[in-house]
XYZ file of C-alpha atoms in Angstrom:
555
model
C -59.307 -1.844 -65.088
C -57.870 -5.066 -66.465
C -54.999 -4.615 -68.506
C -53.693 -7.018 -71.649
C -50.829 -7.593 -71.083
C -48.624 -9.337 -73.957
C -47.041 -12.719 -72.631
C -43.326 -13.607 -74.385
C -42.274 -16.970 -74.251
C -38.055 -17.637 -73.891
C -37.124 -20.786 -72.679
C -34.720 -19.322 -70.129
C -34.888 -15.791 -68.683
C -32.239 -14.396 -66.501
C -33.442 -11.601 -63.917
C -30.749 -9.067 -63.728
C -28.244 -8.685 -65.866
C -24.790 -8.708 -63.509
C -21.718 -11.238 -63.646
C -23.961 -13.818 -62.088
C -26.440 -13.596 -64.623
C -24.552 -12.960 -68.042
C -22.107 -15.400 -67.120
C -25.258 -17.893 -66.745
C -26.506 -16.660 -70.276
C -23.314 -17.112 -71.473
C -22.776 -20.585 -70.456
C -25.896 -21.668 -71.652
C -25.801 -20.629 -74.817
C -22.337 -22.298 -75.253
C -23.794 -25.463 -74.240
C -26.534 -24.811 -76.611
C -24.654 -24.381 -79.973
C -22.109 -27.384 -78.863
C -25.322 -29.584 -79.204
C -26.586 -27.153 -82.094
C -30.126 -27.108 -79.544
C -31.961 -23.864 -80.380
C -33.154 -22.039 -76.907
C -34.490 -18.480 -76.976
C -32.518 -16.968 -74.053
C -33.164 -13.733 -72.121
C -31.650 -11.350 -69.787
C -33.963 -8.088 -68.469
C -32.039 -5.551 -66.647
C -33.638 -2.514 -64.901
C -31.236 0.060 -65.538
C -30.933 1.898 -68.591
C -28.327 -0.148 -70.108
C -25.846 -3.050 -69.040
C -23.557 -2.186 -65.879
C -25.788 1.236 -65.201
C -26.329 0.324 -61.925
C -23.445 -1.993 -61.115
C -20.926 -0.509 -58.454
C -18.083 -2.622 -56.488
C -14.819 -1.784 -54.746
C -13.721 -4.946 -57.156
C -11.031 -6.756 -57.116
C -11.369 -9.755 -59.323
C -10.259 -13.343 -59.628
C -10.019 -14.341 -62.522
C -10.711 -17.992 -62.221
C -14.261 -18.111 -63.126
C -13.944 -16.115 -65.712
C -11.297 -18.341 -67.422
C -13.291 -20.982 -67.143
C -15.928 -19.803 -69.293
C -14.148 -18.415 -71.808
C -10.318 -18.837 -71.629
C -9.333 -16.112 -74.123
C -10.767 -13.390 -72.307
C -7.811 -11.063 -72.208
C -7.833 -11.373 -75.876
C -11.633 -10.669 -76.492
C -10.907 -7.135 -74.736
C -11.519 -8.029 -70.611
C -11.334 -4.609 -69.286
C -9.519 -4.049 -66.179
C -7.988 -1.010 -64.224
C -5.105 -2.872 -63.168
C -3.230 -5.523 -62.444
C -2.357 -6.360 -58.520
C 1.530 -6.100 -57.681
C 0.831 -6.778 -53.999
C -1.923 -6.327 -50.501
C -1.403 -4.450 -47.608
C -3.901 -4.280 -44.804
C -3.768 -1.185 -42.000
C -5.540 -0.682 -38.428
C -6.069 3.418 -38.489
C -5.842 5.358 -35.148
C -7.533 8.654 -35.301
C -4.506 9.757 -36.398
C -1.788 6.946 -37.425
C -1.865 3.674 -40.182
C 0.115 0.839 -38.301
C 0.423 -2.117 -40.978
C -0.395 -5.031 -40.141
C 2.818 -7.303 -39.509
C 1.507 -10.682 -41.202
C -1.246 -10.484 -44.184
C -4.209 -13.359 -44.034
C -3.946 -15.560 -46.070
C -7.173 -14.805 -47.753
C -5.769 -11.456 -48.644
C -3.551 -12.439 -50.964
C -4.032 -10.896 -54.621
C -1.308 -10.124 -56.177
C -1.719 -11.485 -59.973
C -5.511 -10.616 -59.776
C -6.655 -7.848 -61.281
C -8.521 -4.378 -60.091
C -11.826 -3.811 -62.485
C -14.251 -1.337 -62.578
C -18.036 -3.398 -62.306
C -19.893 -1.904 -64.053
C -17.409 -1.714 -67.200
C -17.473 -5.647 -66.765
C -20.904 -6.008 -66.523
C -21.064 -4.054 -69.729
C -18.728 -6.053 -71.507
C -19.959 -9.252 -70.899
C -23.921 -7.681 -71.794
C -22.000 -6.799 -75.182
C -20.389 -10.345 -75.784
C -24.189 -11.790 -74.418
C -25.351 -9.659 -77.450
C -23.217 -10.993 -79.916
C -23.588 -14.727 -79.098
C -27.110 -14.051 -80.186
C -29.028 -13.862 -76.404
C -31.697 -11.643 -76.178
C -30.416 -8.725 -73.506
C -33.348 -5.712 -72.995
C -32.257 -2.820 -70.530
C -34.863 -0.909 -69.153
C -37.392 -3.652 -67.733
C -37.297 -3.884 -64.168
C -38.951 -7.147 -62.717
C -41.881 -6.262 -61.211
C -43.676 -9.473 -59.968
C -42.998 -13.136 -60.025
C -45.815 -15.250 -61.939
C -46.599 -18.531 -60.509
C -48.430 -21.389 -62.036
C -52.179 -21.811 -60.746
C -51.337 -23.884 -58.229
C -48.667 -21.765 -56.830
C -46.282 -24.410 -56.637
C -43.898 -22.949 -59.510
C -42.269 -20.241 -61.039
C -43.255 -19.415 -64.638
C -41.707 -16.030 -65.206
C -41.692 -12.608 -64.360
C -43.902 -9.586 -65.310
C -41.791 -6.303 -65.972
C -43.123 -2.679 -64.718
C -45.761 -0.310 -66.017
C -44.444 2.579 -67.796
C -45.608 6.282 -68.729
C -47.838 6.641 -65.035
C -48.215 9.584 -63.073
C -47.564 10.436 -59.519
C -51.129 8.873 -58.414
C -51.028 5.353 -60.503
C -52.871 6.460 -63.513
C -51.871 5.911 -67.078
C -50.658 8.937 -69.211
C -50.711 9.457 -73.352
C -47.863 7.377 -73.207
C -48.760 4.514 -70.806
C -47.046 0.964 -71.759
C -48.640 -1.951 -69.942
C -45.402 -4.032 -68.511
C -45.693 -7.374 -70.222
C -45.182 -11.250 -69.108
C -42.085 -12.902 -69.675
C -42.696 -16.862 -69.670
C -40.490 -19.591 -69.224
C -39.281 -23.516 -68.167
C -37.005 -21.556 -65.876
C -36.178 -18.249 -64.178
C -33.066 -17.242 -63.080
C -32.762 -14.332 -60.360
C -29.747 -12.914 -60.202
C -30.182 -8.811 -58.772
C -27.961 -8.540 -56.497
C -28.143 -7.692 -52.701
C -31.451 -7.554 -51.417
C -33.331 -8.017 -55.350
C -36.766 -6.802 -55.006
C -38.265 -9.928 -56.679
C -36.084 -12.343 -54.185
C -38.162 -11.579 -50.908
C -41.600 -12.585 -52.499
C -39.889 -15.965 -54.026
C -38.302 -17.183 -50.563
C -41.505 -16.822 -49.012
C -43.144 -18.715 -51.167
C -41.021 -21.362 -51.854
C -39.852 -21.411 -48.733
C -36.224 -20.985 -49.415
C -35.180 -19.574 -46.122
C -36.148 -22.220 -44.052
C -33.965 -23.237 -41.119
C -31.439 -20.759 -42.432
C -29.818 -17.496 -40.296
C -31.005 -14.221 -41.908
C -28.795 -12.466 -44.119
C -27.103 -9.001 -42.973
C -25.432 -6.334 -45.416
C -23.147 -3.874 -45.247
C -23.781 -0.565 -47.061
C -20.667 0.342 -48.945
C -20.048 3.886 -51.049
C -17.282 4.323 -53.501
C -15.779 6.733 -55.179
C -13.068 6.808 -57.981
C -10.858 10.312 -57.694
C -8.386 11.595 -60.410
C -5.266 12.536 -58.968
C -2.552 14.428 -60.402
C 0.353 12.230 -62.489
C 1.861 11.405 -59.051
C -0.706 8.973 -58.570
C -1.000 7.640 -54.679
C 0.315 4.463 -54.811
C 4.676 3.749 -54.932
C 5.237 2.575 -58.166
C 6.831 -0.866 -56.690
C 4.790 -1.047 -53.671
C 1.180 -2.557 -52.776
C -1.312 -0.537 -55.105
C -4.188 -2.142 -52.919
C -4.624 -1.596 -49.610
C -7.390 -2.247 -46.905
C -8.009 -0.571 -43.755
C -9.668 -1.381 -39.999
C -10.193 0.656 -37.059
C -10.879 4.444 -37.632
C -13.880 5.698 -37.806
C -15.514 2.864 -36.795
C -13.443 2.327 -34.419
C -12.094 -1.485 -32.996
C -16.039 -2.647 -32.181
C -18.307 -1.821 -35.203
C -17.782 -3.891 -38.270
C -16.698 -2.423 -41.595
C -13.634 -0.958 -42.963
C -12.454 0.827 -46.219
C -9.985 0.365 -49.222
C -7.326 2.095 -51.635
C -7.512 0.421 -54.694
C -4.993 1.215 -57.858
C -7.644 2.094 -61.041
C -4.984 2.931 -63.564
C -4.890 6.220 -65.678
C -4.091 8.370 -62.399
C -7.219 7.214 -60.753
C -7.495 5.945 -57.654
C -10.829 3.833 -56.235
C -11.573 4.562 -52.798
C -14.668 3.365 -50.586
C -16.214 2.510 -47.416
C -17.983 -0.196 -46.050
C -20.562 0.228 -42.720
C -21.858 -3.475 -41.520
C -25.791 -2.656 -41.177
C -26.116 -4.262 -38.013
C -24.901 -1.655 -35.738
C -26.335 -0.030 -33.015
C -25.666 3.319 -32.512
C -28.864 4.980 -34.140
C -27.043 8.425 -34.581
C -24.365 6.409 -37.140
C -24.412 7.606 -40.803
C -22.250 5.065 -43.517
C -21.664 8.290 -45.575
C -20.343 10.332 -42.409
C -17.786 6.837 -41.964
C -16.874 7.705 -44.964
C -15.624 11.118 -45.089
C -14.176 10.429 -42.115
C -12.001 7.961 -43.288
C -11.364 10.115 -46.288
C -9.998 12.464 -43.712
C -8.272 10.295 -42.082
C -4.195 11.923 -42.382
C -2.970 8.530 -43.712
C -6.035 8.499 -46.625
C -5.518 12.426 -46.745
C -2.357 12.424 -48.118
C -2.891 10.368 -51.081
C -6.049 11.649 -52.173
C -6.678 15.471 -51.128
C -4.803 16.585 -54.291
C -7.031 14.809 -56.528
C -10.711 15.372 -57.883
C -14.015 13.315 -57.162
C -15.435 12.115 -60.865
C -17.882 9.426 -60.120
C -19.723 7.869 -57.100
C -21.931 5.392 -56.153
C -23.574 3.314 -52.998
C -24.421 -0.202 -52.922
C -25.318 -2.687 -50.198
C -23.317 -5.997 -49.828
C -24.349 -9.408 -48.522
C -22.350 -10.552 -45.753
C -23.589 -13.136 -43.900
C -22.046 -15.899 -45.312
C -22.864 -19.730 -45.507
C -25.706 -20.349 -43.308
C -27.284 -17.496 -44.470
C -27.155 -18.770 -48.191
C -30.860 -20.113 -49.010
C -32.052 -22.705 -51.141
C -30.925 -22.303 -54.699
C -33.521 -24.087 -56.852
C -37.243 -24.379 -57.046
C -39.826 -25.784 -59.165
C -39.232 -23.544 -62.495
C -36.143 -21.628 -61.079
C -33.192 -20.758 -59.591
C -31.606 -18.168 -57.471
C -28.062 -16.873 -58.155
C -24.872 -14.619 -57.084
C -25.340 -11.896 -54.552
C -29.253 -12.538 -54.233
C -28.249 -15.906 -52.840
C -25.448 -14.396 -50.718
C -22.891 -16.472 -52.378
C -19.829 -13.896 -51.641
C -16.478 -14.548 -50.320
C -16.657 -13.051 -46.907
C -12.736 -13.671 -46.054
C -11.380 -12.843 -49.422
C -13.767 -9.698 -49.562
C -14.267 -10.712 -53.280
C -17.386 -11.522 -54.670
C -17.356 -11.618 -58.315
C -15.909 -14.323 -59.322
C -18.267 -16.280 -56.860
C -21.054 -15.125 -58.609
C -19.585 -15.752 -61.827
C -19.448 -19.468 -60.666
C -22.714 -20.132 -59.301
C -23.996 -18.605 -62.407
C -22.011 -20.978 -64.650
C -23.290 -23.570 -62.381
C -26.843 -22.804 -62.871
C -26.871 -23.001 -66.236
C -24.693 -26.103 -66.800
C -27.993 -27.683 -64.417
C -30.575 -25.698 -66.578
C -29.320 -26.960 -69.461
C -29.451 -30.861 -68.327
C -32.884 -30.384 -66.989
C -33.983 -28.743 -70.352
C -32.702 -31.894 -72.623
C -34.317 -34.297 -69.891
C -37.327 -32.119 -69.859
C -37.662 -32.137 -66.117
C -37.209 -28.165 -64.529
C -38.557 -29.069 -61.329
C -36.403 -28.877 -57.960
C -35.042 -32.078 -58.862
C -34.571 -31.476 -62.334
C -32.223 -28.638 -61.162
C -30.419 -30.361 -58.368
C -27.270 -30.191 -59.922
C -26.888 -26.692 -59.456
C -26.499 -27.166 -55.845
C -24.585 -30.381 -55.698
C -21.333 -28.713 -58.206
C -21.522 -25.800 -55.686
C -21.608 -27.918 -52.508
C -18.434 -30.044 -54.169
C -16.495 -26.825 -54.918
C -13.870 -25.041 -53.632
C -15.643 -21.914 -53.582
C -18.001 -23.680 -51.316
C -15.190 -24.887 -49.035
C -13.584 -20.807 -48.987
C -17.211 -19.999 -48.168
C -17.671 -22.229 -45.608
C -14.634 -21.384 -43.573
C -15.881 -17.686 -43.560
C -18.807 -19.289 -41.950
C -18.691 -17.524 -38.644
C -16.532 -14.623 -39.400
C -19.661 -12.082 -39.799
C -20.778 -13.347 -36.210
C -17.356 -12.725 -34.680
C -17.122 -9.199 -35.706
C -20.378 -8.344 -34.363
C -19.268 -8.602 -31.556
C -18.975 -5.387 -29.706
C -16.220 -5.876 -26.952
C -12.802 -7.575 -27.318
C -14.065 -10.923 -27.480
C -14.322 -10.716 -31.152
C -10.657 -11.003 -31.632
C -10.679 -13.810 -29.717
C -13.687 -15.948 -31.546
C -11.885 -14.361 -34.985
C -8.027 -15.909 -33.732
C -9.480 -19.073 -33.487
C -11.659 -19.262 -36.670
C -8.363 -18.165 -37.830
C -6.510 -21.110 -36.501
C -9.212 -23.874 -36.924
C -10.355 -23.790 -40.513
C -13.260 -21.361 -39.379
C -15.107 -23.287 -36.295
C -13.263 -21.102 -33.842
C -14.943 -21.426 -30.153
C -18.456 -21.863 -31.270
C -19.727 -23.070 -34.394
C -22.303 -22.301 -35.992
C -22.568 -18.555 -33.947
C -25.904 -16.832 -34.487
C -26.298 -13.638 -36.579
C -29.252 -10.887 -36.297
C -31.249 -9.358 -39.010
C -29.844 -5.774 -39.462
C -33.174 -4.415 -38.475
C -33.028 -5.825 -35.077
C -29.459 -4.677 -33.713
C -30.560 -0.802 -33.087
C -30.902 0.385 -29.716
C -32.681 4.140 -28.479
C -31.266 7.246 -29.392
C -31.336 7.635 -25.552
C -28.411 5.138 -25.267
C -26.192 6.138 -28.106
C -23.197 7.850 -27.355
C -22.542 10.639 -29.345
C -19.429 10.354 -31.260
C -16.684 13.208 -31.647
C -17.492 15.581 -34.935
C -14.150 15.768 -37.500
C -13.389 19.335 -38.146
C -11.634 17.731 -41.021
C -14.018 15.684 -42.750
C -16.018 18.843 -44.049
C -16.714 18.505 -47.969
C -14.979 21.019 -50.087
C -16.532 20.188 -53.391
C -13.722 18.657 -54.702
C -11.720 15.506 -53.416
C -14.611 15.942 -50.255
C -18.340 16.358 -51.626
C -21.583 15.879 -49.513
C -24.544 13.736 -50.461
C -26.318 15.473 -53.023
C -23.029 16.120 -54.849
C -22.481 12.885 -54.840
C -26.283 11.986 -56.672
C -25.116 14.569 -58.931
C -21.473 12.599 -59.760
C -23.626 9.283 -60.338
C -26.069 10.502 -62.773
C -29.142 9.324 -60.945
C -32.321 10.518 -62.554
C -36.013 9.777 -62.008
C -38.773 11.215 -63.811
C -40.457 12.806 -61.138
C -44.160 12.603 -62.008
C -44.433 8.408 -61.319
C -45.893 6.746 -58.159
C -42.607 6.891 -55.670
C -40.483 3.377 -55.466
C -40.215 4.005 -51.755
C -43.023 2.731 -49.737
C -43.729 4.306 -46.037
C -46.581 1.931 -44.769
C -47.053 4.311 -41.648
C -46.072 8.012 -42.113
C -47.374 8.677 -38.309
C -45.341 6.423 -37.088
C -42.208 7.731 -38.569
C -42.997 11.229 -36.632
C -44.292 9.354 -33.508
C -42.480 5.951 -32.111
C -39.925 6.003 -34.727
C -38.708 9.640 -34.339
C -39.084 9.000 -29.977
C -36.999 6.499 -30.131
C -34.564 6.514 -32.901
C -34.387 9.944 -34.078
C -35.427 8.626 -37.807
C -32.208 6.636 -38.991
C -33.288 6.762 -42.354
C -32.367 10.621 -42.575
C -29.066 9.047 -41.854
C -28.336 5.901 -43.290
C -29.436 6.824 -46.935
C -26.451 7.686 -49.077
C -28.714 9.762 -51.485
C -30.723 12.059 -48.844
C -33.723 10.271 -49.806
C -35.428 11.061 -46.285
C -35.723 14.339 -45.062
C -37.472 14.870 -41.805
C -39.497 18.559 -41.553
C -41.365 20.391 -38.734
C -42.901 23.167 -39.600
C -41.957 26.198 -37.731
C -45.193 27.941 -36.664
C -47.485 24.928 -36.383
C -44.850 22.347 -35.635
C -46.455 19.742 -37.989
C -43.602 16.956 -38.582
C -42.973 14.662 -41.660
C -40.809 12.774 -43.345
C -40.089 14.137 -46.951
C -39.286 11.937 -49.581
C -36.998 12.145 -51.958
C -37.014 9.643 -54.166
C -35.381 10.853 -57.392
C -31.940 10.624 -55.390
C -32.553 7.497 -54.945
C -29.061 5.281 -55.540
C -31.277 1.784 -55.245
C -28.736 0.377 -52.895
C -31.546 -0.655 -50.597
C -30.077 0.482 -47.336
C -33.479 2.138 -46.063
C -35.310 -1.858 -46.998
C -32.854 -3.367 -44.673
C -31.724 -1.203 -41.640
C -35.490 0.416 -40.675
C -35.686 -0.462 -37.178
C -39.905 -1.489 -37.933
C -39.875 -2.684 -41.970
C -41.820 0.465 -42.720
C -39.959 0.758 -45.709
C -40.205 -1.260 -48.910
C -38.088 -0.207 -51.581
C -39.858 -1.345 -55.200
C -38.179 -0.810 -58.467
C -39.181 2.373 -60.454
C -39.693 2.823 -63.992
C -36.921 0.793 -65.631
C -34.577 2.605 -67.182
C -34.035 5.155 -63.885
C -31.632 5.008 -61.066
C -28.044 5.748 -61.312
C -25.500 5.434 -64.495
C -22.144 4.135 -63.433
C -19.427 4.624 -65.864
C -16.269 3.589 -63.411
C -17.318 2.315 -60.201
């Protein structure tokens, strides 16, 4: 059946509708009314509104954000709370030993502790009112090309209203075709739309492949006490325990204000120990006696999962094409040393659109036309901050002491260290048989009680995720048999591990001993976790129905 499909021109649409993106719109349309230029601009976001699906342990320079509109405090910026000073731990099993000098790069006080998603939502509100078109509940489907393949021309949002088997129902909507001189894609980690456009335009070439770590969060009311000294650090990040001194990741304490505390727990993706589970890391190190005490008193009110990417500079791809451009975490441009991220894709958003808008009055949107967009970023300090992270990601995947060594000298030297540049491998590749893991100890302690502890599904439940359950599932197994053959021989199924939301269930029937994997995919969190760490890229996460997936409030 060939569908019509109705085709809306804008002259510049922005895929995703984070700080990357908004600030882009933003920026643009400033530049537009300065030269009183008319420019229809747009911004499609898949969740149900702005900042539904946005979730970050954040902590937030400002800088960019002054930049694009210096009297932010006074149009209503909303932040948690303001940073009086950092602290950084290495946890024992049982003991928090500070660290005696901070890094540099962990410096904060002054900046300010925000909840994402209320961000994102502001800035989709100012977006509004400067007159840019903003719809919420039209995930990007597919990329349209021109005939020739050779550009982007836009994006064509999701069907709506089908059933479980791909067929329409009474109240089928055909997605439609958003056209226009240039595309921005700005989803986040691992965008769905991102994978198709750097094959194509081959924006990955001679470039190291990006790695993620999956990181859940949580932000817990506590009683008036609060958990943080009143004129001590109120943020506070932590190495070591559970993950121990060889497996990359670690967790934070931040201040949210209000007698709320935001807490979460980052697992780098490229581990090897099949048996690992990112939520299991993280009850642990809720556990942990240190953690315990400022946080067992309180009361778990929202929670999300998101994946992060990591890899830093050489992982960062080409940022412009014929007809568009790619943006924020989807390019990987994220502060690996400063463990901040927002501000940097606040920036290269700003950037974009200060290049889109030149290449609009010369009328030239090609790869040239958008050049500038990479030359500001390659000029900026953000660039330079990124660059000396370059090899950090390497160093700590290292699984033996040596990593203290390579990270001392990248320390010391600006971020060359003792080899520069030093390889990284895709998350997918790192995990070695079941056979060789080594089983780590259970903690008695980290058993969820419901309350400041709560499992997985609980945890679904405290993020509002919903999915209508009669539509095609967004999770794509290519190869059921071999999850219950190869994948369950040798890895034990990670995916019944690694997925925050208990999307993947594996089942063998008692009397006939039949074995599956059961999907789940109205728990689904979308923070792509099962698209990046299955061991054979059996698994394709797609958007569902816009509108669906989580609704952050806090986070």
């Amino acid at each position: 059946m060939t569908l019509e499909r109705e085709t809306i021109p804008f002259d510049v649409l922005f895929v995703g509708a984070g700080p990357a993106c908004l600030a882009g719109a933003i920026r643009l349309k400033q530049l537009a009314d300065e030269k009183s230029m008319e420019l229809e601009i747009a911004v499609i976001e898949k969740g149900s509104e702005v900042g539904a699906h946005a979730v970050s342990g954040a902590i937030f320079d400002p800088c960019a954000l002054q930049a694009l509109m210096p009297d932010f405090l006074e149009k209503g910026f909303p932040f948690e709370a303001v940073v009086r000073g950092d602290a950084l731990y290495y946890l024992t099993a049982d003991k928090a030993i500070a660290a005696p000098i901070l890094p540099r790069y962990l410096h904060n006080q002054g900046f300010y502790v925000v909840s994402l998603s209320r961000l994102s939502r502001w800035m989709g509100a100012l977006a509004e009112e400067a007159g840019i078109n903003v719809f919420c509940g039209f995930a990007g489907k597919e990329v349209l090309y021109s005939e020739d393949g050779t550009r982007v021309i836009g994006v064509r949002t999701g069907d709506k209203g089908l059933d479980k088997d791909g067929l329409p129902k009474a109240n089928f909507e055909p997605g439609a075709d958003l056209t226009a001189n240039v595309t921005v894609f700005g989803e986040g980690a691992r965008g769905s739309l991102y994978p198709d456009v750097a094959r194509r335009m081959r924006l990955e070439d001679h470039r190291m492949p990006q790695v993620y770590e999956t990181g859940i969060k949580e932000v817990i009311e506590l009683p008036e006490t609060g958990a943080f000294p009143s004129d001590g650090p109120n943020v506070m990040h932590f190495l070591g325990y559970p993950l121990g001194p060889f497996r990359a990741g670690g967790g934070f304490l931040y201040d949210m204000g209000e007698n709320r505390i935001g807490i979460g727990y980052l697992t780098a993706l490229g581990y090897e120990d099949a048996r690992i589970d990112p939520y299991g890391m993280f009850l642990r190190f809720k556990s942990h006696p240190f953690i315990r005490s400022r946080i067992s008193s309180g009361k778990v009110i929202e929670q999300g999962a998101r994946t992060v990417s990591v890899g830093g500079f050489h992982t960062i791809p080409k940022l412009v094409m014929n007809g568009g451009l790619i943006v924020g975490a989807s390019a990987g441009i994220h502060d690996v040393l400063g463990l901040k991220g927002i501000h940097a894709a606040m920036y290269s958003g700003i950037w974009a659109a200060e290049a889109i808008f030149q290449a609009l009055q010369s009328g030239d949107t090609s790869e040239a036309g958008l050049s500038a967009y990479p030359k500001v970023f390659e000029t900026s300090k953000l660039h330079a901050a990124i660059f000396e992270g370059r090899n950090t990601t390497a160093a700590l995947a290292k699984t033996n002491p040596v990593r203290y060594l390579f990270l001392g000298a990248q320390y010391v030297t600006g971020g060359k260290g003792l080899r520069d540049p030093m390889w990284l491998h895709a998350d997918a590749e790192t995990l070695k048989p079941i056979s060789e893991a080594e089983q780590a100890p259970g903690d008695p302690s980290a058993q969820p009680d419901g309350v400041w502890m709560v499992d997985k599904l609980t945890g679904v439940y405290l993020s509002r995720t919903h999915h209508r359950e009669d539509q095609p599932s967004h999770l794509i197994i290519h190869d059921s048999k071999l999850c219950i053959t190869t994948c369950l021989e040798r890895y034990g199924n990670p995916c019944t591990r690694f997925c925050p939301g208990q999307v993947y269930e594996y089942h063998e029937h008692p009397e006939t001993g039949a074995r599956e994997i059961k999907l789940n995919p109205s728990n689904c969190l979308h923070c792509k976790t099962c698209d990046i760490k299955d061991p054979f890229g059996n698994i394709t996460w797609t958007c569902p129905e816009g509108g669906e997936g989580p609704e952050y409030r806090m986070v």
